[in-house]
Coordinates of C-alpha atoms and ligand atoms in Angstrom, one line a residue:
M1 CA -42.4 -12.6 -58.5
T2 CA -41.9 -8.8 -58.1
D3 CA -38.7 -7.1 -56.9
S4 CA -40.3 -6.3 -53.6
D5 CA -41.2 -10.0 -53.1
S6 CA -37.6 -11.0 -53.4
R7 CA -35.8 -8.3 -51.5
E8 CA -33.7 -9.4 -48.5
I9 CA -35.8 -9.7 -45.3
V10 CA -34.3 -10.2 -41.8
L11 CA -36.5 -11.9 -39.2
K12 CA -35.6 -12.0 -35.5
G13 CA -36.7 -15.0 -33.4
I14 CA -35.3 -16.9 -30.5
S15 CA -31.8 -18.5 -30.6
A16 CA -32.8 -22.0 -29.6
S17 CA -30.1 -24.2 -31.2
P18 CA -26.8 -22.7 -32.4
G19 CA -25.2 -23.0 -35.9
I20 CA -25.9 -21.7 -39.4
C21 CA -27.6 -23.3 -42.3
I22 CA -28.4 -22.1 -45.8
G23 CA -31.0 -23.8 -48.0
K24 CA -34.4 -24.0 -49.5
A25 CA -37.5 -23.5 -47.4
Y26 CA -40.0 -26.4 -47.0
L27 CA -43.3 -25.2 -45.6
V28 CA -45.1 -27.6 -43.4
D29 CA -48.8 -27.4 -44.2
K30 CA -51.1 -27.3 -41.2
E31 CA -54.3 -26.6 -43.3
G32 CA -57.5 -28.1 -41.9
V33 CA -57.3 -27.5 -38.2
D34 CA -57.0 -23.7 -37.8
V35 CA -60.6 -22.7 -38.8
V36 CA -63.3 -24.7 -37.1
E37 CA -67.0 -24.2 -37.7
K38 CA -69.6 -24.2 -34.9
Y39 CA -72.9 -25.9 -35.2
Y40 CA -75.6 -27.1 -32.8
I41 CA -76.7 -30.7 -32.5
G42 CA -80.0 -32.0 -31.5
D43 CA -80.7 -34.6 -28.7
A44 CA -80.9 -37.3 -31.3
Q45 CA -77.3 -36.7 -32.5
L46 CA -75.8 -36.2 -29.0
Q47 CA -74.5 -39.8 -28.6
K48 CA -73.3 -39.9 -32.2
E49 CA -71.4 -36.7 -31.7
K50 CA -69.7 -38.0 -28.6
N51 CA -68.8 -41.2 -30.3
R52 CA -67.4 -39.2 -33.2
F53 CA -65.1 -37.5 -30.8
K54 CA -64.1 -40.7 -29.0
T55 CA -63.3 -42.4 -32.4
A56 CA -61.1 -39.4 -33.4
V57 CA -59.3 -39.6 -30.0
K58 CA -58.8 -43.4 -30.5
K59 CA -57.4 -42.8 -34.0
A60 CA -55.0 -40.1 -32.7
K61 CA -53.8 -42.6 -30.0
N62 CA -53.2 -45.3 -32.6
E63 CA -51.3 -42.8 -34.8
L64 CA -49.1 -41.8 -31.9
H65 CA -48.4 -45.5 -31.1
T66 CA -47.4 -46.1 -34.7
I67 CA -45.1 -43.1 -34.7
I68 CA -43.4 -44.2 -31.5
E69 CA -42.9 -47.7 -32.9
D70 CA -41.6 -46.5 -36.2
S71 CA -39.2 -43.8 -34.8
P72 CA -35.6 -44.3 -35.8
E73 CA -33.5 -45.7 -32.9
D74 CA -31.7 -42.5 -32.2
L75 CA -35.0 -40.7 -31.7
R76 CA -36.6 -43.3 -29.6
Q77 CA -35.9 -41.4 -26.4
H78 CA -37.6 -38.3 -27.8
A79 CA -40.5 -40.4 -29.0
R80 CA -41.3 -41.0 -25.3
I81 CA -42.5 -37.4 -25.2
L82 CA -45.4 -38.7 -27.4
E83 CA -46.3 -41.0 -24.5
T84 CA -47.2 -37.8 -22.7
H85 CA -49.4 -36.9 -25.6
I86 CA -51.1 -40.2 -25.4
L87 CA -51.8 -39.6 -21.7
L88 CA -53.0 -36.1 -22.5
L89 CA -55.6 -37.6 -24.9
R90 CA -57.2 -39.3 -21.9
D91 CA -56.7 -36.4 -19.5
K92 CA -59.9 -35.2 -17.8
M93 CA -59.0 -31.6 -18.6
L94 CA -59.1 -32.3 -22.3
Y95 CA -61.1 -35.4 -22.9
G96 CA -63.6 -35.1 -20.0
R97 CA -64.3 -31.4 -20.5
T98 CA -64.8 -31.8 -24.3
I99 CA -67.4 -34.5 -23.7
E100 CA -69.0 -32.3 -21.1
T101 CA -69.1 -29.3 -23.4
I102 CA -70.7 -31.4 -26.2
E103 CA -73.3 -32.5 -23.7
K104 CA -74.0 -29.2 -22.0
E105 CA -73.8 -26.8 -25.0
R106 CA -75.0 -29.2 -27.6
V107 CA -72.2 -28.2 -30.0
N108 CA -70.2 -30.2 -32.5
A109 CA -67.1 -32.0 -31.2
E110 CA -64.6 -29.8 -33.2
W111 CA -66.0 -26.6 -31.6
A112 CA -66.2 -28.2 -28.1
L113 CA -62.5 -29.3 -28.3
K114 CA -61.4 -25.9 -29.6
K115 CA -63.2 -24.2 -26.7
V116 CA -61.7 -26.5 -24.1
V117 CA -58.2 -25.9 -25.5
S118 CA -58.8 -22.2 -25.4
I119 CA -59.4 -22.5 -21.6
V120 CA -56.7 -25.1 -20.8
K121 CA -54.0 -23.6 -22.9
P122 CA -53.8 -20.2 -21.0
M123 CA -53.6 -22.1 -17.7
F124 CA -50.2 -23.4 -18.9
Q125 CA -49.2 -20.2 -20.7
N126 CA -49.6 -18.2 -17.5
M127 CA -47.2 -20.4 -15.6
S128 CA -44.0 -18.5 -15.0
D129 CA -41.7 -21.5 -15.7
S130 CA -40.8 -21.4 -19.4
Y131 CA -40.7 -25.2 -19.6
L132 CA -44.2 -25.5 -18.3
R133 CA -45.4 -22.6 -20.4
E134 CA -44.3 -24.5 -23.5
R135 CA -46.4 -27.5 -22.4
A136 CA -49.3 -25.4 -23.6
N137 CA -48.0 -26.3 -27.1
D138 CA -48.4 -30.0 -26.3
I139 CA -52.1 -29.5 -25.6
V140 CA -52.4 -27.8 -29.0
H141 CA -50.5 -30.5 -30.8
V142 CA -52.6 -33.2 -29.3
S143 CA -55.9 -31.4 -30.0
D144 CA -54.7 -30.6 -33.6
R145 CA -54.2 -34.3 -34.1
V146 CA -57.7 -35.1 -32.9
L147 CA -59.2 -32.2 -35.0
R148 CA -57.5 -33.5 -38.1
N149 CA -59.2 -36.8 -37.5
L150 CA -62.5 -35.1 -36.8
V151 CA -62.5 -33.0 -40.0
G152 CA -60.9 -35.8 -42.0
A153 CA -57.7 -33.8 -42.9
K154 CA -54.7 -35.7 -44.1
P155 CA -52.1 -36.4 -41.5
L156 CA -48.8 -34.5 -42.1
D157 CA -46.4 -36.6 -44.1
L158 CA -43.1 -35.5 -42.8
G159 CA -41.5 -39.0 -43.0
N160 CA -41.1 -38.7 -46.7
I161 CA -39.1 -35.5 -46.9
D162 CA -36.1 -36.6 -48.8
K163 CA -34.5 -33.3 -49.6
R164 CA -31.9 -31.2 -47.8
V165 CA -34.3 -28.5 -46.8
I166 CA -35.0 -26.1 -44.0
L167 CA -38.4 -26.7 -42.4
V168 CA -40.7 -23.7 -41.9
A169 CA -43.7 -24.4 -39.7
H170 CA -46.2 -22.7 -37.6
D171 CA -45.1 -25.0 -34.9
L172 CA -43.6 -28.5 -34.8
S173 CA -44.9 -30.9 -32.4
P174 CA -42.7 -33.6 -30.8
A175 CA -44.7 -36.1 -32.8
E176 CA -44.0 -34.3 -36.1
T177 CA -40.3 -33.8 -35.2
S178 CA -39.9 -37.5 -34.5
Q179 CA -41.3 -38.4 -37.9
I180 CA -38.7 -36.4 -39.7
Q181 CA -35.4 -38.0 -40.6
L182 CA -33.4 -35.2 -39.2
E183 CA -30.2 -36.2 -41.0
R184 CA -32.0 -35.0 -44.1
I185 CA -33.0 -31.7 -42.7
K186 CA -30.6 -28.7 -42.5
G187 CA -32.5 -26.8 -39.8
F188 CA -36.0 -25.7 -38.7
I189 CA -37.7 -22.4 -37.9
T190 CA -41.2 -21.9 -36.4
N191 CA -43.6 -19.1 -35.7
R192 CA -44.2 -20.5 -32.2
G193 CA -42.2 -22.1 -29.5
G194 CA -39.3 -21.1 -27.3
R195 CA -35.9 -22.3 -26.1
S196 CA -37.1 -25.1 -24.0
S197 CA -39.8 -26.5 -26.2
H198 CA -39.2 -30.1 -27.0
T199 CA -38.5 -29.3 -30.6
S200 CA -35.7 -26.9 -29.5
I201 CA -34.4 -29.5 -27.1
I202 CA -34.2 -32.1 -29.9
A203 CA -32.5 -29.6 -32.2
R204 CA -29.8 -28.9 -29.6
T205 CA -29.3 -32.5 -28.8
L206 CA -28.8 -33.3 -32.5
G207 CA -26.9 -30.1 -33.3
I208 CA -29.3 -28.7 -35.9
P209 CA -29.7 -24.9 -36.1
A210 CA -33.2 -23.9 -35.0
V211 CA -35.0 -20.5 -34.6
P212 CA -38.5 -20.6 -33.0
G213 CA -40.7 -17.7 -32.0
L214 CA -40.6 -15.9 -35.4
D215 CA -44.3 -15.0 -35.2
D216 CA -45.1 -14.9 -39.0
A217 CA -42.4 -16.9 -40.8
T218 CA -45.0 -19.1 -42.5
R219 CA -46.7 -16.0 -43.9
I220 CA -43.5 -14.3 -45.2
I221 CA -41.6 -17.4 -46.5
K222 CA -42.8 -19.4 -49.5
N223 CA -41.8 -22.9 -50.5
D224 CA -38.4 -23.1 -52.2
D225 CA -37.4 -19.6 -51.0
I226 CA -33.7 -19.5 -50.2
I227 CA -33.2 -18.8 -46.5
I228 CA -30.4 -18.5 -44.0
V229 CA -30.9 -19.6 -40.4
D230 CA -28.5 -18.4 -37.8
G231 CA -29.5 -20.4 -34.7
T232 CA -26.8 -18.7 -32.6
T233 CA -28.2 -15.2 -32.9
G234 CA -31.9 -16.1 -33.7
I235 CA -31.7 -14.4 -37.1
V236 CA -33.4 -15.7 -40.2
I237 CA -32.7 -14.1 -43.6
V238 CA -35.2 -14.5 -46.4
H239 CA -34.1 -14.0 -50.1
P240 CA -30.5 -13.2 -49.1
T241 CA -28.3 -11.3 -51.6
E242 CA -25.4 -13.1 -53.1
Q243 CA -23.1 -11.0 -50.8
T244 CA -25.1 -12.1 -47.7
I245 CA -24.9 -15.8 -48.8
I246 CA -21.1 -15.5 -49.2
E247 CA -20.7 -13.8 -45.8
Y248 CA -22.9 -16.4 -44.0
S249 CA -21.2 -19.4 -45.8
E250 CA -17.9 -18.1 -44.4
R251 CA -19.3 -17.7 -41.0
Q252 CA -20.8 -21.2 -41.2
V253 CA -17.4 -22.7 -41.9
R254 CA -15.8 -20.7 -39.1
Y255 CA -18.5 -21.6 -36.6
E256 CA -18.3 -25.3 -37.4
G257 CA -14.5 -25.1 -37.0
Y258 CA -14.9 -23.3 -33.7
R259 CA -17.4 -25.8 -32.3
A260 CA -15.3 -28.7 -33.4
V261 CA -12.3 -27.2 -31.6
I262 CA -14.0 -26.3 -28.3
T263 CA -16.1 -29.5 -28.2
R264 CA -13.1 -31.7 -28.8
A265 CA -11.2 -29.8 -26.1
S266 CA -14.3 -30.0 -23.8
H267 CA -13.6 -33.7 -23.3
F268 CA -10.6 -32.8 -21.2
P269 CA -10.8 -31.6 -17.6
A270 CA -11.3 -27.9 -16.9
V271 CA -8.0 -27.0 -15.2
T272 CA -6.9 -23.5 -14.5
T273 CA -3.5 -22.2 -15.4
D274 CA -2.4 -22.7 -11.8
G275 CA -3.6 -26.3 -11.7
F276 CA -7.0 -26.1 -10.0
R277 CA -9.6 -28.5 -11.4
L278 CA -13.2 -27.3 -11.5
Q279 CA -15.9 -30.0 -12.2
V280 CA -18.2 -29.0 -15.0
M281 CA -21.5 -30.9 -15.1
G282 CA -24.7 -30.8 -17.1
N283 CA -28.3 -30.0 -16.1
I284 CA -31.0 -32.2 -17.5
E285 CA -34.8 -32.3 -17.4
L286 CA -35.4 -35.4 -19.4
P287 CA -33.4 -38.6 -19.4
E288 CA -32.7 -38.3 -23.1
E289 CA -30.7 -35.1 -22.5
V290 CA -27.9 -37.2 -21.0
V291 CA -26.5 -37.7 -24.4
S292 CA -26.0 -34.0 -24.9
V293 CA -24.2 -33.7 -21.6
I294 CA -21.7 -36.5 -22.6
D295 CA -21.2 -35.1 -26.1
N296 CA -20.4 -31.7 -24.8
G297 CA -17.9 -32.9 -22.3
G298 CA -20.0 -32.8 -19.1
E299 CA -18.3 -34.6 -16.2
G300 CA -21.6 -35.7 -14.6
I301 CA -25.1 -34.6 -14.0
G302 CA -25.1 -31.7 -11.5
L303 CA -28.9 -31.3 -11.6
Y304 CA -31.5 -33.7 -12.7
R305 CA -34.8 -31.8 -12.5
T306 CA -37.2 -34.7 -11.9
E307 CA -40.5 -32.8 -11.8
F308 CA -41.1 -33.0 -15.6
Q309 CA -41.9 -36.7 -15.3
Y310 CA -44.9 -35.7 -13.3
L311 CA -46.2 -33.2 -15.8
S312 CA -49.6 -33.3 -17.3
R313 CA -50.3 -36.5 -15.5
A314 CA -53.6 -37.2 -13.9
V315 CA -51.9 -40.0 -12.0
F316 CA -48.3 -39.6 -10.9
P317 CA -45.6 -42.0 -12.1
N318 CA -45.2 -45.1 -9.9
E319 CA -42.0 -46.3 -8.3
D320 CA -41.0 -48.7 -11.1
E321 CA -41.6 -46.2 -13.8
L322 CA -39.4 -43.7 -11.9
F323 CA -36.8 -46.3 -11.1
D324 CA -36.5 -47.2 -14.8
K325 CA -36.0 -43.6 -15.8
Y326 CA -33.4 -42.9 -13.1
K327 CA -31.6 -46.2 -13.8
D328 CA -31.3 -45.3 -17.5
V329 CA -29.6 -42.1 -16.7
V330 CA -27.4 -43.6 -14.0
E331 CA -26.3 -46.5 -16.2
V332 CA -25.4 -44.2 -19.1
M333 CA -23.3 -42.0 -16.9
G334 CA -21.4 -45.1 -15.5
S335 CA -19.1 -44.0 -12.7
K336 CA -19.9 -40.3 -13.2
T337 CA -22.0 -38.5 -10.6
V338 CA -25.8 -38.2 -11.2
T339 CA -27.4 -35.6 -8.9
I340 CA -31.1 -36.4 -8.7
R341 CA -33.1 -33.5 -7.3
T342 CA -36.3 -34.5 -5.5
L343 CA -39.6 -33.1 -6.8
D344 CA -39.6 -29.3 -7.1
I345 CA -43.3 -29.2 -7.9
N346 CA -45.6 -26.2 -7.7
G347 CA -44.6 -22.6 -7.5
D348 CA -43.5 -21.9 -11.1
K349 CA -43.7 -25.6 -11.8
A350 CA -47.4 -26.2 -11.0
I351 CA -48.9 -29.6 -11.5
A352 CA -51.1 -29.7 -14.6
A353 CA -54.0 -31.4 -12.8
I354 CA -54.7 -28.6 -10.4
P355 CA -57.1 -29.8 -7.7
S356 CA -60.3 -27.8 -8.4
G357 CA -61.1 -25.0 -6.0
Y358 CA -57.5 -24.8 -4.8
E359 CA -55.3 -22.2 -6.2
E360 CA -52.4 -20.6 -4.3
K361 CA -52.5 -16.8 -4.2
N362 CA -48.7 -16.6 -4.2
P363 CA -47.4 -19.9 -5.5
A364 CA -43.7 -19.0 -5.4
L365 CA -44.1 -18.7 -1.6
G366 CA -46.5 -21.6 -1.4
L367 CA -46.6 -25.4 -1.1
R368 CA -43.6 -25.9 -3.3
A369 CA -40.8 -28.5 -3.6
I370 CA -39.7 -30.0 -0.2
R371 CA -42.8 -28.4 1.5
Y372 CA -45.0 -30.3 -0.9
C373 CA -43.1 -33.5 -0.4
L374 CA -43.1 -33.3 3.4
K375 CA -46.9 -32.9 3.2
K376 CA -47.5 -35.6 0.5
R377 CA -45.4 -38.3 2.1
D378 CA -46.5 -41.1 -0.2
V379 CA -45.5 -39.2 -3.3
F380 CA -42.1 -38.4 -1.6
K381 CA -41.5 -41.9 -0.4
T382 CA -42.3 -43.3 -3.8
Q383 CA -39.7 -41.1 -5.4
L384 CA -37.0 -41.7 -2.7
R385 CA -37.4 -45.4 -3.0
A386 CA -36.9 -45.1 -6.8
I387 CA -33.8 -43.0 -6.3
L388 CA -32.2 -45.3 -3.7
R389 CA -32.9 -48.3 -6.0
A390 CA -31.4 -46.6 -9.0
A391 CA -28.4 -45.6 -6.9
H392 CA -27.5 -49.3 -6.7
F393 CA -26.4 -49.0 -10.3
G394 CA -24.0 -46.1 -10.2
N395 CA -22.9 -42.9 -8.5
V396 CA -26.0 -41.0 -7.3
R397 CA -26.4 -38.2 -4.9
I398 CA -29.7 -36.6 -3.7
L399 CA -30.5 -33.0 -3.8
I400 CA -33.3 -31.4 -1.9
P401 CA -34.9 -28.2 -3.3
M402 CA -36.1 -25.1 -1.5
I403 CA -34.8 -25.9 2.0
S404 CA -35.6 -22.9 4.3
S405 CA -35.0 -24.5 7.7
C406 CA -32.9 -27.1 9.5
D407 CA -36.1 -28.9 10.5
E408 CA -36.9 -29.6 6.9
I409 CA -33.5 -31.2 6.4
R410 CA -33.9 -33.4 9.5
E411 CA -37.4 -34.4 8.6
T412 CA -36.2 -35.4 5.1
K413 CA -33.4 -37.4 6.5
Q414 CA -35.8 -39.2 8.8
I415 CA -38.0 -40.1 5.9
L416 CA -35.0 -41.3 3.9
A417 CA -34.0 -43.5 6.8
E418 CA -37.5 -45.0 7.0
V419 CA -37.5 -45.7 3.2
S420 CA -34.1 -47.3 3.5
N421 CA -35.3 -49.5 6.3
S422 CA -38.3 -50.7 4.4
L423 CA -36.2 -51.4 1.3
E424 CA -33.8 -53.4 3.4
K425 CA -36.6 -55.4 5.0
E426 CA -38.0 -56.2 1.6
G427 CA -34.6 -57.4 0.4
V428 CA -34.6 -55.0 -2.5
D429 CA -31.2 -53.9 -4.0
F430 CA -30.5 -50.3 -3.1
N431 CA -27.8 -47.9 -1.9
R432 CA -28.2 -46.6 1.6
D433 CA -24.8 -44.9 1.6
I434 CA -25.8 -41.9 -0.6
E435 CA -24.7 -38.3 -0.4
I436 CA -27.4 -35.8 0.4
G437 CA -27.2 -32.1 -0.4
I438 CA -29.5 -29.1 -0.3
M439 CA -30.3 -26.4 -2.9
V440 CA -29.3 -23.1 -1.4
E441 CA -31.9 -20.9 -3.1
V442 CA -33.9 -19.4 -0.2
P443 CA -32.3 -16.5 1.7
S444 CA -32.9 -18.1 5.0
A445 CA -30.7 -21.1 3.9
V446 CA -27.9 -18.6 3.2
V447 CA -28.2 -17.1 6.7
M448 CA -28.5 -20.5 8.3
A449 CA -25.8 -22.2 6.2
A450 CA -23.5 -22.8 9.2
S451 CA -26.2 -24.7 11.0
M452 CA -27.2 -26.6 7.9
A453 CA -23.8 -27.6 6.8
P454 CA -23.3 -30.4 9.5
E455 CA -26.5 -32.0 8.3
V456 CA -25.5 -32.4 4.7
D457 CA -22.7 -33.5 2.3
F458 CA -22.9 -30.5 -0.1
F459 CA -24.6 -27.2 -0.9
S460 CA -25.8 -26.5 -4.5
I461 CA -26.6 -22.9 -5.0
G462 CA -29.7 -22.3 -7.1
T463 CA -29.2 -18.8 -8.4
N464 CA -32.5 -18.8 -10.4
D465 CA -34.5 -18.8 -7.2
L466 CA -32.0 -17.2 -4.9
I467 CA -32.1 -14.1 -7.1
Q468 CA -35.9 -14.3 -7.2
Y469 CA -36.2 -14.5 -3.4
A470 CA -33.3 -12.3 -2.4
L471 CA -34.0 -9.4 -4.8
A472 CA -37.8 -9.9 -4.7
I473 CA -38.1 -10.3 -8.4
D474 CA -40.5 -12.8 -10.0
R475 CA -38.2 -14.9 -12.2
G476 CA -40.9 -15.2 -14.9
N477 CA -42.1 -11.6 -14.9
E478 CA -40.8 -9.7 -18.0
E479 CA -41.7 -6.3 -16.4
V480 CA -39.0 -6.8 -13.8
S481 CA -36.6 -8.8 -15.7
Y482 CA -34.2 -5.8 -16.0
L483 CA -33.7 -6.2 -12.2
Y484 CA -32.8 -9.9 -12.5
E485 CA -29.1 -9.5 -12.1
P486 CA -26.8 -12.4 -11.1
L487 CA -23.9 -10.0 -10.6
H488 CA -25.8 -7.9 -8.0
P489 CA -23.5 -7.3 -5.1
A490 CA -26.1 -8.8 -2.7
I491 CA -26.0 -12.1 -4.6
I492 CA -22.3 -12.2 -4.7
H493 CA -22.0 -11.6 -1.0
M494 CA -24.6 -14.4 -0.4
I495 CA -22.6 -16.8 -2.6
K496 CA -19.5 -15.8 -0.7
H497 CA -21.0 -16.5 2.6
V498 CA -22.3 -20.0 1.5
S499 CA -18.9 -20.8 0.0
D500 CA -17.0 -19.7 3.1
V501 CA -19.2 -21.8 5.4
A502 CA -18.9 -24.8 3.1
K503 CA -15.1 -24.5 3.2
E504 CA -15.0 -24.1 6.9
K505 CA -17.3 -27.1 7.5
N506 CA -15.5 -29.1 4.8
I507 CA -18.4 -29.9 2.5
G508 CA -18.7 -29.4 -1.3
V509 CA -20.1 -26.1 -2.7
F510 CA -21.6 -26.3 -6.1
M511 CA -23.8 -24.1 -8.3
C512 CA -26.5 -25.3 -10.7
G513 CA -28.4 -22.1 -11.5
E514 CA -28.2 -20.4 -14.8
M515 CA -25.5 -18.1 -13.5
A516 CA -23.0 -21.0 -13.7
G517 CA -23.4 -21.3 -17.5
D518 CA -22.3 -17.8 -18.5
P519 CA -18.6 -17.3 -19.1
I520 CA -18.7 -13.7 -17.9
N521 CA -19.5 -15.0 -14.3
I522 CA -16.8 -17.6 -14.3
P523 CA -13.8 -15.5 -12.9
I524 CA -16.1 -14.5 -9.9
L525 CA -17.4 -18.0 -9.3
L526 CA -13.8 -19.3 -9.4
G527 CA -12.7 -16.6 -7.0
L528 CA -15.5 -17.4 -4.7
G529 CA -14.4 -21.0 -4.4
M530 CA -17.0 -23.1 -6.3
D531 CA -16.0 -26.7 -6.5
E532 CA -18.4 -27.6 -9.2
L533 CA -20.6 -25.9 -11.8
S534 CA -23.6 -27.4 -13.5
M535 CA -25.3 -26.0 -16.6
N536 CA -27.2 -26.4 -19.8
P537 CA -25.1 -29.0 -21.8
Q538 CA -24.6 -26.5 -24.7
S539 CA -22.8 -24.1 -22.4
I540 CA -20.2 -26.6 -21.1
P541 CA -17.6 -26.2 -23.9
A542 CA -17.4 -22.4 -23.6
V543 CA -17.3 -22.5 -19.8
K544 CA -14.6 -25.1 -19.7
R545 CA -12.6 -23.1 -22.2
M546 CA -13.0 -20.0 -20.1
I547 CA -11.8 -21.8 -16.9
R548 CA -8.7 -22.9 -18.7
T549 CA -7.7 -19.3 -19.4
L550 CA -8.0 -18.3 -15.7
N551 CA -5.8 -18.5 -12.6
V552 CA -7.3 -19.1 -9.2
G553 CA -4.8 -16.9 -7.4
D554 CA -5.6 -14.0 -9.6
A555 CA -9.4 -14.7 -9.4
R556 CA -9.2 -14.5 -5.5
E557 CA -7.3 -11.2 -5.7
F558 CA -9.8 -10.0 -8.2
M559 CA -12.6 -10.8 -5.7
K560 CA -11.3 -8.3 -3.2
E561 CA -12.0 -5.6 -5.7
V562 CA -15.4 -7.0 -6.7
L563 CA -16.5 -7.1 -3.1
K564 CA -15.9 -3.3 -2.8
K565 CA -18.3 -2.5 -5.5
T566 CA -21.9 -1.5 -4.7
T567 CA -23.7 -1.9 -8.0
S568 CA -24.1 -4.7 -10.6
R569 CA -23.0 -2.3 -13.4
D570 CA -19.7 -1.5 -11.6
I571 CA -19.1 -5.3 -11.2
I572 CA -19.8 -6.0 -14.8
N573 CA -17.5 -3.2 -15.9
L574 CA -14.8 -4.5 -13.6
V575 CA -15.1 -8.0 -15.1
Q576 CA -15.0 -6.6 -18.6
D577 CA -12.0 -4.5 -17.9
T578 CA -10.1 -7.3 -16.3
Y579 CA -11.2 -10.3 -18.3
G580 CA -12.6 -8.8 -21.5
A581 CA -9.9 -10.2 -23.7
M582 CA -10.6 -13.8 -22.5
L583 CA -14.3 -13.3 -22.8
S584 CA -14.1 -12.2 -26.4
N585 CA -12.1 -15.4 -27.1
E586 CA -15.2 -17.3 -26.2
T587 CA -16.5 -17.1 -29.8
P588 CA -14.1 -16.5 -32.7
S589 CA -14.0 -12.8 -33.4
E590 CA -14.5 -13.3 -37.1
Y591 CA -17.8 -15.2 -36.3
Q592 CA -18.9 -12.4 -33.9
K593 CA -18.1 -9.7 -36.4
D594 CA -21.1 -8.1 -38.0
Q595 CA -23.5 -10.0 -35.9
T596 CA -26.8 -8.2 -35.8
Ligands
PEP1 C1 -32.4 -22.6 -9.4 O1 -33.3 -22.2 -8.7 O2 -31.3 -21.9 -9.6 C2 -32.4 -24.0 -10.0 C3 -31.3 -24.5 -10.5 O3 -33.5 -24.7 -9.9 P1 -34.8 -24.4 -10.8 O4 -34.4 -23.4 -11.9 O5 -35.3 -25.7 -11.3 O6 -35.8 -23.7 -9.9
MG2 MG1 -34.9 -23.4 -8.0

């Protein structure tokens, strides 16, 4: 090795799961599926080629079943993601189109599959929702597995890693991640992937540092290289100097101490210095994330985004399947509240099986969420029945997304009543007496809040969409992301109006958009009178800690100054000037020091 090979290199990726680890790199070999040859087949071989593909798919399916069965108990929940992969294997988009391509183009199965993936993958990648974008990776993982079987490559043997190493991979599929005995792994880094890829979700749930999105880590890093992974900043250091190792070892100790302190304290209520208790809840997309909410001190589920169970499915889940999923979450949470949001499908969360010939020109303004549900009554009723049945086992409330008129609320309540009546007639256990709330995320709902309030039990402000629709900024468009500003005066005035109406009409006012999870926004949200905040589980400890340093009386006074400001910059400066000291307490200063 030359000197230039071993000089310290700093790589920047995405901070997906916080924490620091230092150790030897273990490269996950993906040889065998990246380069695929194309060749033509004659009529005589056509059937044989199709059978070869079918056999490879069958084998992939059996492999996935075995992985699910062999997963350690604590990863069983995550292994369910693999069930999605099994379904993808039979999906028309992948399976049907590959067979079709073999038939039409008379090409070998490997080439046909690669071609189909190259068409289907961008469909997902172009979706503005980051979660759905990352489902493109699931397509790749599944097809890689089939390709391995087609070319006869060895399956990855991750189950036998018995060293305390840091995994370095091009990408890690959920299947691969669930084979790894994670207690033996210090952390992982990947070229691909983002914050909401399943691998990142698993890393956060288990508290293992992870940095995806490094582009070419597998090219730069060699087996057994010493590397440092800082999952909090998204930094990876290859061949660190002795001085860097000492510095990061110290940071690691401080970070672990800091997490232990705030997480321990997070199990206590978030009460301000003048005695006001703010409920701090967790957002989940998948049932298995409940564990992370509880571990981080979440006091309930403020938003259960249910659409992900409908993803990549040619056939939507049936009532019993949904009921089982909801019941799992409700039972784990015991007496704590579980807010189940009805399907927020389409828009940035488009269904994978897009009906051919139908594409919305402007999906964010299209047949999304409640609009979709009111049109597809059967789909809606199936979900409502499952929710009402699960509500029998705990403390459930229903949240309706994207409400833009009073009519939509009334129609929804009418359907809910019909569903309750039929469940009653059938003698099925369910809970009719359930709170119903709406997402306030469309500007017309803000304006009409006073007319909507008597119809519902609570408002939950969805700032992700409210900002998008109020400021006319596509939430997934990087070009305009600089305008995506939660502390924009217009947004603050809208939240104030919704909160004032809720207080006057005596209903709860909550927030479940990303804005609720950032400590810098907390003085304003407290001053505006939020009763409950719901966020990514990892954000709960820092937000609770921030709340404990604040005083509601002061925050209300502070709001008078905030409301006079006319730009986001002025508001941010005001928050920094007034609460800067408390905000810098959010991470220990020694840990923040020298962060790149
Ligand atoms: C929101 O819009 O703020 C929200 C919480 O919902 P989603 O991000 O799922 O659209
Ligand atoms: Mg929304």
